[in-house]
Amino acid sequence: MPATDFQGSSVPFASIGRSILSIRRDQVHTVDGHHHDSPGGGAAHDLELEVFQKHVADLFVDLAADADELLSLAWVRRLLDSFLICQEEFRVILFSCSKGQRVLLARPPLDRLLSDFFDRAVKALDVCNAIRDGVDQLRLWRQHLEIALAALHGGRPLGEGQLRRARKALTDLTILMLDEKETAGGSILNHRNRSFGRSSKETHHRRTGSGGAAASAGHFRSSSWSVSRSWSAARQLQAIGNNLAVPRGNEVSATNGLAFPVFTMSSVLFFVMWALVAAIPCQDRGLQTHFSVPRNLPWAASITSLHERIFEESKKKDRKNSCGLLKEIQQIEKCSRHLAELLDPVEFPLTEEKDMGLKQGVEELVEVCSALKEGLDPLERQVREVFLRIVRSRTEVLECLSKSHNPE
């Protein structure tokens, strides 16, 4: 699929990023439009870079503000919104500079810094593919929850057959979730192999067509470069974060300050990929990665705080062996365990206490099924948007560097 195809996105993120930055750039131009066109960039250029740093900080302060929503589907979607806005503003900064400044993109050390950033970004593409598989795993779990819900919430008096059907669905769900924990990737999804580079309509048709999972698996193994069975999220995160260092003073001066936006986007990319791996089931979810940024940067405090809170969440007794820290996964585990206990063994007729417990459990089941139904498709579209945006930005920078090296 072409990198410019953004159909299916839940929000026009590119427009948001451009509109926010264009407003701020207009403000900057009123301060010093003449200096912005000079080869060195001038005061307006410096102010634009400062505005970008501040906006990144504002986005992550908002993400850190709501403790109750942390790691929920809604929060993860907001995280991806923030990344896409940052990515678009970063792209605009790189390509809105004057012709004199743009020459810097192809000169040391900025060419090396950009190359390092896009190397990290390419590694993030595998994380996006792994997260898509994790979203499919959540869909599979939701199907079992909905089978149980249909049996227990059909609007008619409960019979023994309905209770047994619900218990079987919950037992199957428990086995799937245990398998996900033990294999660190899921026995089913290890056989799937696809990339966001393919059309979503085609993959959806193949997933739901008469060929079933086996045909889909064979297709993707033969024509995609998605994650392999030996792929490790922990190792990939380590590779993304390797040698992520604050630019030195000489690098900042030699790049006319552009080294700092590159470092900022590298750090944001690393954190967002780490948070996705923390929240969503995927292969070898190791979270023991080193993440450290200087406290004096505007966005450092909020991102560091989020990193620490998520890591502390992973150390809690009831989350240590979880296949994902997503809030809805915790709700699935609690709800299915509660209902399974009520239904094992199935005793009919139900006692008044069990009947009340089942009604409460069904209400919880309705809530979690609704959250998954409303949140998973938009989340997948956003992860896909991140994938495509990374591909497009990398292509644009490479084309720009090529033109700089080979001027007409």
Short mmCIF file of N, CA and C in Angstrom, two decimals, residues 3 73 78 151 161 235 239 244 266 388:
data_model
loop_
_atom_site.label_atom_id
_atom_site.label_comp_id
_atom_site.label_asym_id
_atom_site.label_seq_id
_atom_site.Cartn_x
_atom_site.Cartn_y
_atom_site.Cartn_z
N ALA A 3 2.51 4.79 0.81
CA ALA A 3 2.65 5.47 2.10
C ALA A 3 1.76 6.69 2.20
N LEU A 73 -7.71 1.78 26.78
CA LEU A 73 -7.75 1.92 25.33
C LEU A 73 -7.84 3.39 24.92
N ARG A 78 -5.07 8.27 22.77
CA ARG A 78 -4.59 9.65 22.96
C ARG A 78 -3.07 9.72 22.82
N ALA A 151 -25.00 -16.09 26.06
CA ALA A 151 -25.61 -17.18 26.82
C ALA A 151 -26.26 -16.68 28.11
N GLY A 161 -28.22 -25.47 30.01
CA GLY A 161 -27.44 -25.45 28.77
C GLY A 161 -26.74 -24.11 28.56
N ARG A 235 13.94 -7.03 22.68
CA ARG A 235 15.16 -6.74 21.91
C ARG A 235 14.95 -5.58 20.94
N ALA A 239 16.95 -2.04 20.77
CA ALA A 239 17.58 -1.53 19.54
C ALA A 239 17.12 -0.10 19.24
N LEU A 244 20.83 6.47 22.39
CA LEU A 244 19.97 7.66 22.34
C LEU A 244 20.55 8.70 23.30
N SER A 266 13.15 11.29 18.61
CA SER A 266 13.70 9.96 18.91
C SER A 266 13.23 9.49 20.28
N LEU A 388 2.29 4.21 8.60
CA LEU A 388 2.33 4.89 7.30
C LEU A 388 3.02 6.24 7.39
#
